[in-house]
Short mmCIF file of C-alpha atoms and ligand atoms in Angstrom, two decimals:
data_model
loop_
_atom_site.label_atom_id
_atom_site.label_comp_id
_atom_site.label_asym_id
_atom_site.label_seq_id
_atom_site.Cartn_x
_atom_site.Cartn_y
_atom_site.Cartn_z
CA UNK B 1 11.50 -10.85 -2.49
CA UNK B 2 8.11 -12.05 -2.59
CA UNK B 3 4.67 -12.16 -0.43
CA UNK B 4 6.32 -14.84 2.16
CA UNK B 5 9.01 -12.42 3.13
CA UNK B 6 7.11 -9.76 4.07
CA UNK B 7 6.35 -9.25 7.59
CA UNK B 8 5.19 -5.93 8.11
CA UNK B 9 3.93 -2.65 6.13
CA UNK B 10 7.75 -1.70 5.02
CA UNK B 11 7.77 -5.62 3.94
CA UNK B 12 4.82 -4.87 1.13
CA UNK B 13 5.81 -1.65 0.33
CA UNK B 14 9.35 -2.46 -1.18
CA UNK B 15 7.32 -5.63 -2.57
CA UNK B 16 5.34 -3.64 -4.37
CA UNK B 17 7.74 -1.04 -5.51
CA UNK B 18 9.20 -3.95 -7.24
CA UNK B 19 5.54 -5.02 -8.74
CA UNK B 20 4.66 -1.54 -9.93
CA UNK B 21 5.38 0.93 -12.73
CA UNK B 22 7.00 3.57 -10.93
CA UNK B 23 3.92 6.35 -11.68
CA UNK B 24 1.80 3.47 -10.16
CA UNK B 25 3.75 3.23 -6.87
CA UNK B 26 4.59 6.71 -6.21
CA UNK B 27 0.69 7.58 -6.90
CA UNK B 28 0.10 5.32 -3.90
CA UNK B 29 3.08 6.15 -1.80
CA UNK B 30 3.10 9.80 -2.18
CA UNK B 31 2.35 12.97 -0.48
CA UNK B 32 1.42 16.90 -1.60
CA UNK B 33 4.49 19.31 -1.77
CA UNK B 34 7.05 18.06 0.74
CA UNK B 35 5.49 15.72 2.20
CA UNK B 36 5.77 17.27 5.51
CA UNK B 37 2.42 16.19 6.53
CA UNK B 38 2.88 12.33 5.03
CA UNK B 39 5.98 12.20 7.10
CA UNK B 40 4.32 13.60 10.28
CA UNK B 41 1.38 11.47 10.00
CA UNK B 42 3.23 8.10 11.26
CA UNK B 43 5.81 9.96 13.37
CA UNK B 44 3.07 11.49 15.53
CA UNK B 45 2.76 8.38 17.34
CA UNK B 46 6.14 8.30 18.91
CA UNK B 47 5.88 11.48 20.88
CA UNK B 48 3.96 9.13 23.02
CA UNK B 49 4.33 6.12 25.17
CA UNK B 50 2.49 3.04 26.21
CA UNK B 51 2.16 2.48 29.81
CA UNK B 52 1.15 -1.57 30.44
CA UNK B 53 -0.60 -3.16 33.63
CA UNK B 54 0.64 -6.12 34.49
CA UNK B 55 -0.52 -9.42 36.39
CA UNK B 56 -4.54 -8.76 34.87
CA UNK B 57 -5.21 -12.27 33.23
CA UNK B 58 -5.16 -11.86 29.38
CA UNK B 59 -5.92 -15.29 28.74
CA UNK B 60 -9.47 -13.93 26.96
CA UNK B 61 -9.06 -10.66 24.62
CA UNK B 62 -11.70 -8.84 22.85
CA UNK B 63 -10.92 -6.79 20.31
CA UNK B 64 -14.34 -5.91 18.49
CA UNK B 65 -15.55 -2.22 18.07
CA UNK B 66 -18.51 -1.28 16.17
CA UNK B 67 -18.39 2.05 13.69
CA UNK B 68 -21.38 2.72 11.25
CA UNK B 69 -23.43 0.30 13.58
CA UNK B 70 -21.64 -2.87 12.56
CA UNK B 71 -19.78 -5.21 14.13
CA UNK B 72 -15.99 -5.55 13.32
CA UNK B 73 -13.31 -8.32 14.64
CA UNK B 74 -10.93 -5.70 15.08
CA UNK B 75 -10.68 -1.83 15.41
CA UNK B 76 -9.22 -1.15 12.17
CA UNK B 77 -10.33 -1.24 8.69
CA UNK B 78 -9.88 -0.51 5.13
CA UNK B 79 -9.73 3.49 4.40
CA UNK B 80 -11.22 4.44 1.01
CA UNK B 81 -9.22 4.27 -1.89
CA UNK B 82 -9.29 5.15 -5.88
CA UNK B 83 -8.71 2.93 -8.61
CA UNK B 84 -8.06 -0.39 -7.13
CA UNK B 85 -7.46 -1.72 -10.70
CA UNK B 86 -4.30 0.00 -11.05
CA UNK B 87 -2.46 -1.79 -8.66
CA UNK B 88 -3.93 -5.34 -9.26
CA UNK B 89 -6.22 -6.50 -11.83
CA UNK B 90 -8.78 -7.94 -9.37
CA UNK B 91 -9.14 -4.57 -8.43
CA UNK B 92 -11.60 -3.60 -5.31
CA UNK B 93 -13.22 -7.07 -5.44
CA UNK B 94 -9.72 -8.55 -3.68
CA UNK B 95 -9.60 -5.54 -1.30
CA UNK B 96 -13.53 -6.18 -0.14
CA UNK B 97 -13.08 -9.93 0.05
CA UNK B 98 -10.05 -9.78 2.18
CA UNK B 99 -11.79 -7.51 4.39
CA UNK B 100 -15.47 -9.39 4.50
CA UNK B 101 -12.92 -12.80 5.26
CA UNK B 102 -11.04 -11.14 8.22
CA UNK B 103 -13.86 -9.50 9.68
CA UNK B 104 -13.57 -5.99 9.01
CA UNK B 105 -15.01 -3.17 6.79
CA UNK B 106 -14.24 -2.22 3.38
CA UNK B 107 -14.69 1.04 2.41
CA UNK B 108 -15.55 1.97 -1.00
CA UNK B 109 -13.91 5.32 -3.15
CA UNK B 110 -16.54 7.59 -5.48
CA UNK B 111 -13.34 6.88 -7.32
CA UNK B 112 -13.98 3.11 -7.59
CA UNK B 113 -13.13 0.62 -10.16
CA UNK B 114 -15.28 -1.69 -9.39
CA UNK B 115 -19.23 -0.84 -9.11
CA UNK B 116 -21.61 -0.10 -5.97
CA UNK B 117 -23.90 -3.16 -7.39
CA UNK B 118 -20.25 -5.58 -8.00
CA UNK B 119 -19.34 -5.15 -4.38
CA UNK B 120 -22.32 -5.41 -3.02
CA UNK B 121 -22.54 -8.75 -4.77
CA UNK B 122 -19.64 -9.83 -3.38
CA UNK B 123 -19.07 -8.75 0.10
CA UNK B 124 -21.99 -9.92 2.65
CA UNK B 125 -19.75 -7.98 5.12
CA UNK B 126 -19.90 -4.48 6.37
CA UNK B 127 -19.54 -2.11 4.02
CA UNK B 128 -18.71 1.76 3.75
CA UNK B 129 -19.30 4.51 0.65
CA UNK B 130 -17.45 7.25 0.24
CA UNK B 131 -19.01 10.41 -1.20
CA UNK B 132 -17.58 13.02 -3.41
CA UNK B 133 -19.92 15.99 -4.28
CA UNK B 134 -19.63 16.52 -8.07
CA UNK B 135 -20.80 19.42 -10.01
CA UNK B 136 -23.26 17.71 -11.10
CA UNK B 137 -25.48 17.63 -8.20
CA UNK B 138 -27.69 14.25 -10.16
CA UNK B 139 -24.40 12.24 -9.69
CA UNK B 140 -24.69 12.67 -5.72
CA UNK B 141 -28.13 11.39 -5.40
CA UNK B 142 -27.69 9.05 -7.82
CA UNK B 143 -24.95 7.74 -5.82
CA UNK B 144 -26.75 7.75 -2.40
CA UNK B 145 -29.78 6.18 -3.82
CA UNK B 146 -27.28 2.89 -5.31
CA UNK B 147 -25.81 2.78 -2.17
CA UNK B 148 -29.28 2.38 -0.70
CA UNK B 149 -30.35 -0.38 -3.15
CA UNK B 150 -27.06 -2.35 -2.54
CA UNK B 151 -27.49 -1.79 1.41
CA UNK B 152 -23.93 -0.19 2.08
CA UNK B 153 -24.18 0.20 5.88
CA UNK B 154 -22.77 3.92 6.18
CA UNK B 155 -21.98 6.32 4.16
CA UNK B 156 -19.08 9.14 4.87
CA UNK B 157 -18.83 12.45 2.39
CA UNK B 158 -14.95 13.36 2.21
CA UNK B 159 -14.32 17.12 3.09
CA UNK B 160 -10.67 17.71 2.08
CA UNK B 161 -10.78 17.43 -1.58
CA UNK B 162 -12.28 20.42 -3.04
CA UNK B 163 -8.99 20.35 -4.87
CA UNK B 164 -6.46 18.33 -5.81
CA UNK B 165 -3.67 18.46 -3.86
CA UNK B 166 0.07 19.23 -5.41
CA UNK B 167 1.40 16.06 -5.48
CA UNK B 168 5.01 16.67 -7.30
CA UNK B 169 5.67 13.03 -7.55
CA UNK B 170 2.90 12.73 -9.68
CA UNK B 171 3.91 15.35 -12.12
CA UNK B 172 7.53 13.91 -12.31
CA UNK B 173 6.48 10.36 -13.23
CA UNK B 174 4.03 11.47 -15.87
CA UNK B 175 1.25 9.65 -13.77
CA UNK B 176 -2.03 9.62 -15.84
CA UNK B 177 -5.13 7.43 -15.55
CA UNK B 178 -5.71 5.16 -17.33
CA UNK B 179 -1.42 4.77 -17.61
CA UNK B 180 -0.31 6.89 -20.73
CA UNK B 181 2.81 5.93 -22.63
CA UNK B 182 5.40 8.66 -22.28
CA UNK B 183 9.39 7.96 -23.01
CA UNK B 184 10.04 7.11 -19.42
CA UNK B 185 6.56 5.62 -18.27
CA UNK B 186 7.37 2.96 -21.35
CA UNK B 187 10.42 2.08 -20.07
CA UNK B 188 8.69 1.58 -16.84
CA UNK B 189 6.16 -0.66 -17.95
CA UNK B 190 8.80 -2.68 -20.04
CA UNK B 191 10.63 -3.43 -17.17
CA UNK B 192 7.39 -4.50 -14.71
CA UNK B 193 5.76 -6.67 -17.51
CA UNK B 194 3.68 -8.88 -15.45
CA UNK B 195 1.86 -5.94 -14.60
CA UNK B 196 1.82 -4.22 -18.04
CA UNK B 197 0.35 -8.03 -19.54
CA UNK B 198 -2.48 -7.74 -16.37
CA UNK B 199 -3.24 -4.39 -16.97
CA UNK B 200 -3.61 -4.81 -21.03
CA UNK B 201 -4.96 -8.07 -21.51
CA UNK B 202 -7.29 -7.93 -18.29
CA UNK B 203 -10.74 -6.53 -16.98
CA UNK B 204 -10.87 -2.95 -18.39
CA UNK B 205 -9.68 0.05 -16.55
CA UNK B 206 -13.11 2.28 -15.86
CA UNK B 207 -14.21 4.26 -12.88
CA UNK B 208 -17.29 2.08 -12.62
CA UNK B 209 -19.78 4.49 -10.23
CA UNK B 210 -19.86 6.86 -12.58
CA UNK B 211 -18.92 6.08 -16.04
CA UNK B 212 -22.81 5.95 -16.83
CA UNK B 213 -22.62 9.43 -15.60
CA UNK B 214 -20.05 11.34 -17.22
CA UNK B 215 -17.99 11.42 -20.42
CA UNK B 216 -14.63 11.68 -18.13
CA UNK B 217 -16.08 8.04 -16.20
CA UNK B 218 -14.33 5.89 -18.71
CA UNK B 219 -10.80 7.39 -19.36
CA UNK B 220 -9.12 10.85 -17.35
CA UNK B 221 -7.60 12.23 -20.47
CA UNK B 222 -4.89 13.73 -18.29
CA UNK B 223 -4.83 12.80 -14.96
CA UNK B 224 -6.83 11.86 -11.34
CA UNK B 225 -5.89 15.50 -10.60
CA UNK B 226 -7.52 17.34 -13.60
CA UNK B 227 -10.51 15.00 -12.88
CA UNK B 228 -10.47 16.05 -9.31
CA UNK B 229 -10.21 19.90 -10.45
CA UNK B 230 -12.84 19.84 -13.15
CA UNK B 231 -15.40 17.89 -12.00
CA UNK B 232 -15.76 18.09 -7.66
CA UNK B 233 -17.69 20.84 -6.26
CA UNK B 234 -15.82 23.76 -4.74
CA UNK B 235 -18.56 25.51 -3.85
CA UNK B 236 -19.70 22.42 -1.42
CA UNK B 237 -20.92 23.61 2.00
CA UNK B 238 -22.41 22.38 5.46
CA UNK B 239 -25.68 22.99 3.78
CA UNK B 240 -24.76 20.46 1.09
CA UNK B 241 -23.36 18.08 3.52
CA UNK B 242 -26.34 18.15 5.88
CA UNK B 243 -28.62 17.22 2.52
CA UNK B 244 -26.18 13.91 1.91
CA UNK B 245 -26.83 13.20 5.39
CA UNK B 246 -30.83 13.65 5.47
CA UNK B 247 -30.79 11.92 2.39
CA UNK B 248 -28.91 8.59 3.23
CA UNK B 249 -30.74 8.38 6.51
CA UNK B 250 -28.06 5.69 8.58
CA UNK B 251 -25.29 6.07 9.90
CA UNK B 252 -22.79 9.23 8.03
CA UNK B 253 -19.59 10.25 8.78
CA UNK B 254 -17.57 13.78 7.44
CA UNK B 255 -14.12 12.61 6.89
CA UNK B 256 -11.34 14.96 6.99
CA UNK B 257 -12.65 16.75 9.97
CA UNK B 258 -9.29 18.02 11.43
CA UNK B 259 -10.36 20.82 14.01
CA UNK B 260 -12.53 20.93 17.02
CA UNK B 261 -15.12 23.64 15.50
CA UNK B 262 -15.60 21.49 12.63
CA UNK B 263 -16.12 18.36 14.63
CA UNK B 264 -18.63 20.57 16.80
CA UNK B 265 -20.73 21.53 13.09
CA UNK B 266 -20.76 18.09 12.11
CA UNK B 267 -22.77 16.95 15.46
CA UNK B 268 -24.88 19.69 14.47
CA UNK B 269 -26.47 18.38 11.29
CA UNK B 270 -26.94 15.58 12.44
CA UNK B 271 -23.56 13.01 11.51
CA UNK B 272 -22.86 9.72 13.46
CA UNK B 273 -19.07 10.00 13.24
CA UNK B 274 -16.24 12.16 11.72
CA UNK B 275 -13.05 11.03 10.31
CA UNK B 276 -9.93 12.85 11.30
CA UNK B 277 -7.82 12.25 8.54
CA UNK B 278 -5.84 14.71 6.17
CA UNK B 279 -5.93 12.05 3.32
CA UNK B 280 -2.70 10.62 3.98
CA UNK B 281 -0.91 13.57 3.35
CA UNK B 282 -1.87 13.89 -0.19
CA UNK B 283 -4.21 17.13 0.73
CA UNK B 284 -3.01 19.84 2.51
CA UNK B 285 0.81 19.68 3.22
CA UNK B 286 1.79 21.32 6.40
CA UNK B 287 -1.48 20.43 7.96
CA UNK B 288 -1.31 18.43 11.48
CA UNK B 289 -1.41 15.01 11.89
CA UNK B 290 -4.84 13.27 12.91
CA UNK B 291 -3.35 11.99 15.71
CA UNK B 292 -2.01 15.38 16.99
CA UNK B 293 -5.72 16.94 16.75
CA UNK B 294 -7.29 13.55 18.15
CA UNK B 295 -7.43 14.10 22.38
CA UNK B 296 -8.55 17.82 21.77
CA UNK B 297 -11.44 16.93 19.54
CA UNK B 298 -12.33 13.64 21.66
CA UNK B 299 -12.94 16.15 24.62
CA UNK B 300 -14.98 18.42 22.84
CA UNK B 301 -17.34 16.11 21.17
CA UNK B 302 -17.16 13.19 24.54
CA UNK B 303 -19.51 10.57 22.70
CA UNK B 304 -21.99 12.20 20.38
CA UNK B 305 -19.83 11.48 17.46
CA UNK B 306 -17.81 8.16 16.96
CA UNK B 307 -14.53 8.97 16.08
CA UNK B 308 -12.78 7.03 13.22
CA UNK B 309 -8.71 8.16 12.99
CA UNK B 310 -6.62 7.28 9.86
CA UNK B 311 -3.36 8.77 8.62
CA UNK B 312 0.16 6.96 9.31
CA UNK B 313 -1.61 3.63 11.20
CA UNK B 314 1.35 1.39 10.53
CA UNK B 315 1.53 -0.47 13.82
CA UNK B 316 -0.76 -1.99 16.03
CA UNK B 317 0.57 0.02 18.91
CA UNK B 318 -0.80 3.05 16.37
CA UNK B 319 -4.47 1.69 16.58
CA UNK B 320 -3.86 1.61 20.54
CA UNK B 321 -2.70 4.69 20.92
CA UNK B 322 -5.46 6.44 18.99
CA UNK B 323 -7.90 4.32 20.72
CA UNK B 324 -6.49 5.47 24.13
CA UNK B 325 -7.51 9.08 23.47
CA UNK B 326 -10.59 8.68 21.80
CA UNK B 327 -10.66 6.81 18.59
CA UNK B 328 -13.21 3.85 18.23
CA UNK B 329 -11.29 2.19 15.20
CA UNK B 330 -8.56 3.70 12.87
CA UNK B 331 -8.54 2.96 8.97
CA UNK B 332 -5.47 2.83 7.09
CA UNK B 333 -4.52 3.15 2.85
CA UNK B 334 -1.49 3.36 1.53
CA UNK B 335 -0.43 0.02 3.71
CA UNK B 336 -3.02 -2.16 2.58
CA UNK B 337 -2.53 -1.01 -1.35
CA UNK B 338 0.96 -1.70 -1.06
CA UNK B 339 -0.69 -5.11 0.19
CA UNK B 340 -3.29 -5.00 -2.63
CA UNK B 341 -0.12 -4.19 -5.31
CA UNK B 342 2.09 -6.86 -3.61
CA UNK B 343 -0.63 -10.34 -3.81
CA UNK B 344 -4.33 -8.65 -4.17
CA UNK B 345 -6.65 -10.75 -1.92
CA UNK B 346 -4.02 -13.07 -0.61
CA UNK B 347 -1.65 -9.96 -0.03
CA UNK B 348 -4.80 -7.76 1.52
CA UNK B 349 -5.83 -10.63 3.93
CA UNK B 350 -1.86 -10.91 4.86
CA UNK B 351 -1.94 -7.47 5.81
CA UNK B 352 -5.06 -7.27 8.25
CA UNK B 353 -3.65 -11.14 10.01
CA UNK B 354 -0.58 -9.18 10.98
CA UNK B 355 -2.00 -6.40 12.33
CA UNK B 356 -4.67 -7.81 13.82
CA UNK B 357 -2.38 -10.07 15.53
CA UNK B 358 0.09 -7.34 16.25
CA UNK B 359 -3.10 -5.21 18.13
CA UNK B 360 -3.71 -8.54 20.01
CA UNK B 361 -0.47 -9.42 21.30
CA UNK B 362 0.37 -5.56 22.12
CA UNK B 363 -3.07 -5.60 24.04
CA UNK B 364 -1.53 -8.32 26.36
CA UNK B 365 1.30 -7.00 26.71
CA UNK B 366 -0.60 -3.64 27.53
CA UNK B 367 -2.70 -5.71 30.55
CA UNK B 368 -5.52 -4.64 28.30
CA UNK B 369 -8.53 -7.09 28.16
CA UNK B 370 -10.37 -5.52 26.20
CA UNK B 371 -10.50 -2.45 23.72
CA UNK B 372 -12.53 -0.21 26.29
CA UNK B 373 -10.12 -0.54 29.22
CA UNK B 374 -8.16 1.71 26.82
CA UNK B 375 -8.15 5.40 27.99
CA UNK B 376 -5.32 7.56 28.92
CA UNK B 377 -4.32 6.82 31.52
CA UNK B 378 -3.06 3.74 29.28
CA UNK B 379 -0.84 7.02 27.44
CA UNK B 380 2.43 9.19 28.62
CA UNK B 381 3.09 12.38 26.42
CA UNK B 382 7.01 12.88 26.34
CA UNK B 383 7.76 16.80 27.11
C1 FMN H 1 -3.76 5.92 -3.47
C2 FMN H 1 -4.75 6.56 -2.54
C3 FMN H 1 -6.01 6.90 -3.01
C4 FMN H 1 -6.94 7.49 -2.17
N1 FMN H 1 -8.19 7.76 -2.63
C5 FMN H 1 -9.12 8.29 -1.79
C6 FMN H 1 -10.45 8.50 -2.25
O1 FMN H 1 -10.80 8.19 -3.38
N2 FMN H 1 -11.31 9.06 -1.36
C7 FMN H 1 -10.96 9.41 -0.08
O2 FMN H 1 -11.78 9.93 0.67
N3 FMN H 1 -9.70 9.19 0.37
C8 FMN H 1 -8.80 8.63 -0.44
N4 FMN H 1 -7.53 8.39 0.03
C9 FMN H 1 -7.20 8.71 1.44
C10 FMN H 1 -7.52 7.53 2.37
O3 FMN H 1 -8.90 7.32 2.49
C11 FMN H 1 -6.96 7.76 3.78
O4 FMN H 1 -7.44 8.99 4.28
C12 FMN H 1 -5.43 7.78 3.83
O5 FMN H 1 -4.90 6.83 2.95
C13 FMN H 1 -4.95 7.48 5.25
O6 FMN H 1 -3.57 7.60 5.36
P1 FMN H 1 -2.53 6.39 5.18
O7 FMN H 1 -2.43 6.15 3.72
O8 FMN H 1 -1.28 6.90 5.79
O9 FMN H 1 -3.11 5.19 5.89
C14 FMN H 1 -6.59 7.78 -0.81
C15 FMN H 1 -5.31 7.44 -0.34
C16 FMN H 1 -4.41 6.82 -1.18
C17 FMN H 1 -3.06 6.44 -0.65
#
């Protein structure tokens, strides 16, 4: 199997099950505890159906949205990731020039690779950070203020990760960062040694925003999960989040916003948009899907927040549904890093065409000209 043969997100993952170390790919394609929520997350979308228009002249389709005040080709975009250089050695540079080429925003992790000042260098396109809120409060402003310098467009602070999550898979393959050699992680890397010779002989392994800043930036002696446990904040607040938002000053969303209350405390200080998201099931297991919580929140908040949805976004029909009841764009992960792991760039820019072409064609078919003729009446709930 390789890039040519895949034709949808299934297509890349198995492609880059093949590519990857096994603690590599089930880091990506993993969920907390049973997975319950991971599972849910996609599945959410079928309890619904599509109802097209036909006979409306679909000879002309728009599909642009704006989120963060940019303009995007298409309403769906790269979610935030960690460590890009794990699953390819170009790393976050062939994520943000895939997405600057097809027209759409790259969002960049705290948890980076790659630096603030690299992508900026690289990607003329819109561009998203995403905040964690470390202990050590200098790290957040420090942060903010890059982003500033390097003219990000938005910023959003994530919400859901005051701790790690229990993510079993993790534990079972002996994932560490950067890779450790363990009995059955060696075996693992002998048998996947295109990526063991990238990953040894190639650009460092380093998580590049904050290396400068801490003695953990360079190498996680045990894991993404100790990191997560030692050094965010758990004692972050609305206080602290309304401080990142005065601070930045543009356009700020909260993601992980999953109930209506929430979504009502983040118009109050002040945020442009929310995320509903539950970090790809890697958070909270049991928790609802984004999707599930989506029409609720959308007629709570009406338009004083845009509304970004990721979390199971595997089809196009996905990006219409969500935009139906509410969403302005969706952002996805795990797809596009099995993309990334697959062909970096090339796979990356393989993975937005077909979706972006799968949105298109399922908007004709739909009657839909454009994006905002989507509402719900467009939607049937099954009982
Ligand atoms: C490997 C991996 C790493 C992630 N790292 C981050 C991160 O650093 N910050 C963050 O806010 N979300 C992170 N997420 C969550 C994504 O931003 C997004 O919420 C999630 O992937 C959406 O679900 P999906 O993977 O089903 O598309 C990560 C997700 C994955 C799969």
């Amino acid at each position: 199997m390789n890039l040519k043969d895949c034709h949808n997100v299934e297509d890349f993952r198995k492609l880059a099950k093949k590519k990857l170390p096994s603690p590599i790919f089930h880091y990506i394609d993993g969920g907390a505890d049973d997975e319950v929520t991971l599972r849910r997350n996609s599945e959410s979308f079928n309890k619904c159906d599509l109802i097209p228009n036909v006979l409306t002249d679909v000879s002309d389709i728009d599909l642009s949205t704006t989120i963060f005040g940019q303009k995007i080709d298409f309403p769906l975009f790269l979610a935030p990731t960690a460590m890009h250089r794990l699953y390819h050695h170009h790393g976050e540079k062939a994520a943000a020039k895939a997405a600057e080429k097809m027209g759409t925003m790259f969002s960049m992790s705290t948890m980076s690779t790659t630096s603030i000042e690299e992508i900026s260098n690289i990607n003329r396109g819109p561009k998203l950070f995403q905040l964690y809120i470390h202990k050590d409060r200098g790290l957040t402003d420090n942060l903010i203020e890059r982003c500033q310098r390097a003219k990000f467009h938005g910023l959003c602070l994530t919400v859901d990760t005051v701790v790690a999550g229990n993510r079993e898979r993790d534990h079972r393959t002996g994932f560490s960062t950067p890779p450790r050699l363990t009995f059955g992680s060696l075996l693992s890397f002998a048998f996947h040694p295109g990526w063991s010779f990238n990953y040894l002989l190639r650009e460092k392994f380093k998580l590049a925003n904050i290396i400068h800043m801490t003695d953990k930036g360079s190498s996680i002696d045990k894991s993404v999960i100790d990191y997560i446990n030692e050094q965010f904040d758990p004692s972050m607040n609305w206080k602290d989040a309304e401080y990142c938002i005065k601070k930045w000053g543009g356009p700020f969303a909260l993601k992980g916003v999953m109930s209506v209350e929430d979504a009502k405390k983040a118009i109050d200080i002040g945020a442009s948009a929310i995320m509903i998201s539950n970090h790809g099931g890697r958070q909270l297991d049991g928790s609802r899907a984004p999707f599930d919580q989506l029409s609720e929140i959308k007629d709570a908040v009406g338009d004083k927040l845009e509304i970004i949805l990721d979390g199971g976004v595997r089809r196009g029909t996905h990006v219409l549904k969500a935009l139906a009841l509410g969403a302005k764009a969706c952002s996805f992960g795990k797809a596009y890093l099995y993309a990334l792991s697959a062909g970096g760039q090339k796979g990356v820019e393989m993975i937005l065409e077909k979706m972006k072409s799968e949105i298109r064609r399922d908007m004709i078919l739909m009657g839909c000209k454009s994006i905002k003729n989507l509402n719900k009446s467009k939607i049937i709930f099954r009982a």
